[in-house]
XYZ file of N, CA and C in Angstrom:
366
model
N 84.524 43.822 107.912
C 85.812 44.458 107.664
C 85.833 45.818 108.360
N 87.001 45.948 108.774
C 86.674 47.434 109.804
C 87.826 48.177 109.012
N 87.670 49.192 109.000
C 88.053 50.332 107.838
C 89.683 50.516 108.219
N 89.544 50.680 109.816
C 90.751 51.127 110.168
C 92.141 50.502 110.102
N 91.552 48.871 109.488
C 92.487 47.691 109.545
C 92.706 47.297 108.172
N 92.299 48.064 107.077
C 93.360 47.842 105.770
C 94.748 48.324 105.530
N 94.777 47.865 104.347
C 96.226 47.987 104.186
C 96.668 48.977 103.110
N 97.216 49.614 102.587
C 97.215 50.354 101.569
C 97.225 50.097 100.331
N 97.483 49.122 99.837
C 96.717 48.273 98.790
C 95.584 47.778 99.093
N 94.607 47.512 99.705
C 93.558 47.772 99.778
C 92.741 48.532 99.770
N 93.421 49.852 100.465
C 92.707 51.497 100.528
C 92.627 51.810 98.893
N 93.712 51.154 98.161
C 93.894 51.704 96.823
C 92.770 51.360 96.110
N 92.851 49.942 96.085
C 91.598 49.192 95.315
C 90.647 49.561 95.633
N 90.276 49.968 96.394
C 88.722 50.590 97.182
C 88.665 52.285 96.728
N 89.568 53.125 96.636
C 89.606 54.181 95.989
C 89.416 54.203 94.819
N 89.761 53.281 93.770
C 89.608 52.765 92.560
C 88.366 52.759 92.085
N 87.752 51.514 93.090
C 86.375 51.721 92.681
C 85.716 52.682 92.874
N 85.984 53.882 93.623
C 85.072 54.995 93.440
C 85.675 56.061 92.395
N 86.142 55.429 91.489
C 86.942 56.668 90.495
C 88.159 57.211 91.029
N 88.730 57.447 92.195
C 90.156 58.514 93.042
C 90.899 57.996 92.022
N 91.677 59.087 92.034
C 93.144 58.784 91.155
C 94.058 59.008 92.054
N 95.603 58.768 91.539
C 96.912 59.520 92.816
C 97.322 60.299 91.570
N 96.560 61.511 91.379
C 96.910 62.883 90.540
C 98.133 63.410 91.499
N 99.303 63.921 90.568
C 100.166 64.167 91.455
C 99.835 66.212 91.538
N 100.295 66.605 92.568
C 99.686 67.936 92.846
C 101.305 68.509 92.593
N 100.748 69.372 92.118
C 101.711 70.496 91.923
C 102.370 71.638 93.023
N 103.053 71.515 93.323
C 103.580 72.515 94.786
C 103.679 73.999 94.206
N 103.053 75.022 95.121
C 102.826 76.346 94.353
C 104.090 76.879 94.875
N 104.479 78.258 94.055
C 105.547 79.017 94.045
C 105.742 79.474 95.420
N 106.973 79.470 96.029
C 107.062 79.958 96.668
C 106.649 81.268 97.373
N 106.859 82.347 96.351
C 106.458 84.101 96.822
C 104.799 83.908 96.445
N 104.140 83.230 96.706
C 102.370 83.002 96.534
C 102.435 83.403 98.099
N 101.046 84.498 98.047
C 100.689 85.303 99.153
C 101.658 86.082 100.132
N 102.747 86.360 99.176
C 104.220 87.159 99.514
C 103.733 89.166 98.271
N 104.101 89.968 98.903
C 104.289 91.408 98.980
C 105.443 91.447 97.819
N 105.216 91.535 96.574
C 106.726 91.520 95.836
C 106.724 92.958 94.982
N 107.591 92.987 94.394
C 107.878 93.949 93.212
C 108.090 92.781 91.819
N 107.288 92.922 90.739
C 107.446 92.502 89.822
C 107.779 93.259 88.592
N 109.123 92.730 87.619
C 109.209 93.567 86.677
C 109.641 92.695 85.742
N 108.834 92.987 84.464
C 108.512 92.346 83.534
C 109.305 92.748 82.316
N 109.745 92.066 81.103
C 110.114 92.504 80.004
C 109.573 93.386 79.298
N 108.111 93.704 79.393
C 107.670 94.456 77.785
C 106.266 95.390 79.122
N 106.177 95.082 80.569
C 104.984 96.062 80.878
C 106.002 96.792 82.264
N 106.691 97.153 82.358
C 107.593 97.422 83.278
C 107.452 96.871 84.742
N 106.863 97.606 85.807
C 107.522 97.006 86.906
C 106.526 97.445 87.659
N 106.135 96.116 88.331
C 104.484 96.116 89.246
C 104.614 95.698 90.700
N 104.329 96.045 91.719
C 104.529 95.805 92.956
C 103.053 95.486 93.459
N 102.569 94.086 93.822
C 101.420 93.920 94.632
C 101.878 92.330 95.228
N 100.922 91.806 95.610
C 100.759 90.516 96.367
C 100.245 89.222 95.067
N 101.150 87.876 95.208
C 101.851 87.192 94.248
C 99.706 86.272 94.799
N 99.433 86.069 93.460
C 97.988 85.462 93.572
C 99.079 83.967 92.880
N 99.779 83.766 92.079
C 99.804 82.462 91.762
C 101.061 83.153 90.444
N 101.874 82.246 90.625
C 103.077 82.519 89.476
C 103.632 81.364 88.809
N 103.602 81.000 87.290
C 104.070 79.553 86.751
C 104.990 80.038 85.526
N 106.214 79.349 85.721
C 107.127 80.002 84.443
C 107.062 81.421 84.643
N 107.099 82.335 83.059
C 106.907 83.496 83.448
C 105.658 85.030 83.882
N 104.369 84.208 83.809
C 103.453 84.861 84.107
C 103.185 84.878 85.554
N 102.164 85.240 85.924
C 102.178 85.967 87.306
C 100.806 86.453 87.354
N 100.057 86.374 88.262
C 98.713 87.542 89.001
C 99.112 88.201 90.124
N 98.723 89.307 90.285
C 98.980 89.792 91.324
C 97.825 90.575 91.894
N 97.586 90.871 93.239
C 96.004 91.583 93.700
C 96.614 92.544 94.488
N 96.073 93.736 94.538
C 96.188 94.855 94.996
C 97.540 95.402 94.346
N 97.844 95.853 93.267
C 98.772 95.946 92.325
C 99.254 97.143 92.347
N 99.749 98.238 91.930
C 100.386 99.312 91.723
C 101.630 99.287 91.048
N 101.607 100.298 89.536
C 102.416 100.173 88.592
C 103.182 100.838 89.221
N 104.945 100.835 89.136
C 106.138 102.042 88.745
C 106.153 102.621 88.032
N 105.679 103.209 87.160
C 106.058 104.391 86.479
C 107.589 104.617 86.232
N 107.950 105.127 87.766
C 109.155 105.880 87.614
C 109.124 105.660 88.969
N 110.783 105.192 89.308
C 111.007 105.165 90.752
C 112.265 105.686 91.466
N 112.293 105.705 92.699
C 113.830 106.280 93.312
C 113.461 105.387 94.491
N 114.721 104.381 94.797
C 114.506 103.746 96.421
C 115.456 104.822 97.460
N 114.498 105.000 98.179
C 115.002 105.535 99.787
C 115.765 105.404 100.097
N 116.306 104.050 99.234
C 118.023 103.556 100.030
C 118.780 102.738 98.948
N 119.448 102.840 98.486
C 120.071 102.078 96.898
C 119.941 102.699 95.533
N 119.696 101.949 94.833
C 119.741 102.236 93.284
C 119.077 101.749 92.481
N 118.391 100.443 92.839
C 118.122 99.504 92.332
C 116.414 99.164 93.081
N 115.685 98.195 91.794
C 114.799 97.973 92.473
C 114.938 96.458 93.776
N 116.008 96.356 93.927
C 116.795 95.851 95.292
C 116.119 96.682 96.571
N 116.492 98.067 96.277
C 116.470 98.831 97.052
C 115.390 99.827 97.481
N 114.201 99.467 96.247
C 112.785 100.106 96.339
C 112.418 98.752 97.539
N 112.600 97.522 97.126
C 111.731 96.418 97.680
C 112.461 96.219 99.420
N 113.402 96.493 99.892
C 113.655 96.448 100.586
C 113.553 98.081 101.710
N 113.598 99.240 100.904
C 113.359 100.515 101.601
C 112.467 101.362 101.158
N 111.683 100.504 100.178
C 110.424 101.529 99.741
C 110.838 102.834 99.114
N 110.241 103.869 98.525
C 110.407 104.971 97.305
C 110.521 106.039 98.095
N 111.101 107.165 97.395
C 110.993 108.782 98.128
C 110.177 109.455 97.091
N 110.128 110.310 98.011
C 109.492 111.722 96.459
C 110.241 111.679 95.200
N 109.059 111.643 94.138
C 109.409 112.215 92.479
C 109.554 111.120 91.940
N 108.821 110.074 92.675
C 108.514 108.836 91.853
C 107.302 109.286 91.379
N 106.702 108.162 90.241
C 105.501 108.118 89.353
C 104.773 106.803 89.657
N 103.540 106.421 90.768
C 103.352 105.359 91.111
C 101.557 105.301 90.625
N 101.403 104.318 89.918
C 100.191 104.745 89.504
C 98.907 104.154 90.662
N 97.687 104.201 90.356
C 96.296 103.867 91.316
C 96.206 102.593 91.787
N 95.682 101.574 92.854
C 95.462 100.766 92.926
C 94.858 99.840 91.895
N 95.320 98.978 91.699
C 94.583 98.154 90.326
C 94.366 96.604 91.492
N 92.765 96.740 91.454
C 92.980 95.009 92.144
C 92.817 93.840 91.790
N 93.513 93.318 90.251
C 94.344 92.371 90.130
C 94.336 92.640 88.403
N 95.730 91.873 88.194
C 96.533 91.718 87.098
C 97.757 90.826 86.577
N 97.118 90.028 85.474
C 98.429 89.204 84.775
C 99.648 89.829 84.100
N 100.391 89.086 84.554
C 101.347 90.301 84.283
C 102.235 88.372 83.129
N 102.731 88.902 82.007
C 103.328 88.045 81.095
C 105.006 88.665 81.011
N 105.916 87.627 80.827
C 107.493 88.101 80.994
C 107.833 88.513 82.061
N 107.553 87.753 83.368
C 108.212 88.521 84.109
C 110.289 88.211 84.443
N 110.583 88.410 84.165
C 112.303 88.347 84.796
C 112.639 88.267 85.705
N 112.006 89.254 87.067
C 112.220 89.468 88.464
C 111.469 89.526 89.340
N 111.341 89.009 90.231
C 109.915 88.794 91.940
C 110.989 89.171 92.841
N 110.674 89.968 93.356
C 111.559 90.648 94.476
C 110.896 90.987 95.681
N 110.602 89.910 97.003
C 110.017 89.978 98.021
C 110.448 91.382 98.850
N 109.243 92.362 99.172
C 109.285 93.263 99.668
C 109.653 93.067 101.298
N 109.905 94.147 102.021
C 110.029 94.165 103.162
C 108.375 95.605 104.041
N 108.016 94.586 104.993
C 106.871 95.265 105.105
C 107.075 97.236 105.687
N 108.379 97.310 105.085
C 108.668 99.141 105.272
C 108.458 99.249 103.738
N 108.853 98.859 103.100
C 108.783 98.889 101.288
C 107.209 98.939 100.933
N 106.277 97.702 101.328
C 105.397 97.563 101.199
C 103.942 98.699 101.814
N 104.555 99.546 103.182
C 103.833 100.668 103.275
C 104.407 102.105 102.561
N 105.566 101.895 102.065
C 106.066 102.961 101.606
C 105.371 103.089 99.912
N 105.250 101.877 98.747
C 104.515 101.852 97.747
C 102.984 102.143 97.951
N 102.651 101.481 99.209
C 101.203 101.701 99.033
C 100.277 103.031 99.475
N 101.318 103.731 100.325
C 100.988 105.347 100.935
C 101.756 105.895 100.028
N 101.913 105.840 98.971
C 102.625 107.086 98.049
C 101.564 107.861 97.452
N 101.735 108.811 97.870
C 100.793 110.156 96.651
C 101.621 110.913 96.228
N 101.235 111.174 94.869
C 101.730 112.426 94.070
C 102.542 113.365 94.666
């Protein structure tokens, strides 16, 4: 029998016998290994890179809390994620990684947003 000449009911039965299942896989979130702003119901509002997001929890790596923010351009954290912060925000230390529970909003950054959160000092 030459391998290359079954049929897929055959491939099956032969997978069978070695234990394989057809486990169906789960397709990951979109903003996974995306730059976001996350803001949550009850821990406020976290901006790092999306490690894996299901329902409303979330990881994120290389993290940095808001505190307190002002976007460069808008009003909104619309407008942090798309033009990054000015002076007399409150942005706290690198944290490299964190579950974050409740989140409400993932708001894909723009990579001016994303150097503007991460070069902020005091």
């Amino acid at each position: 029998m030459n391998i290359n000449d079954l049929t897929l009911g055959q491939a099956k039965e032969l997978a069978a016998l070695f234990g394989a299942t057809t486990a169906t896989v789960k397709p990951t979130h979109p903003f996974v290994g995306k730059y976001v702003i996350a803001r949550c119901y009850t821990a406020g509002v976290h901006a790092g890179e999306v490690i894996s997001a299901e329902g409303e929890n979330v990881i994120l790596k290389n993290s940095r809390r808001l505190w307190s923010w002002k976007a460069k351009d808008g009003i909104a954290l619309s407008g942090v994620a798309q033009n990054g912060v000015q002076s007399g925000c409150k942005i706290d230390v690198l944290n490299p990684e964190i579950y974050l529970t409740g989140i409400c909003e993932l708001i894909p950054c723009s990579a001016t947003a994303k150097e503007s959160i991460n070069e902020f000092k005091k």
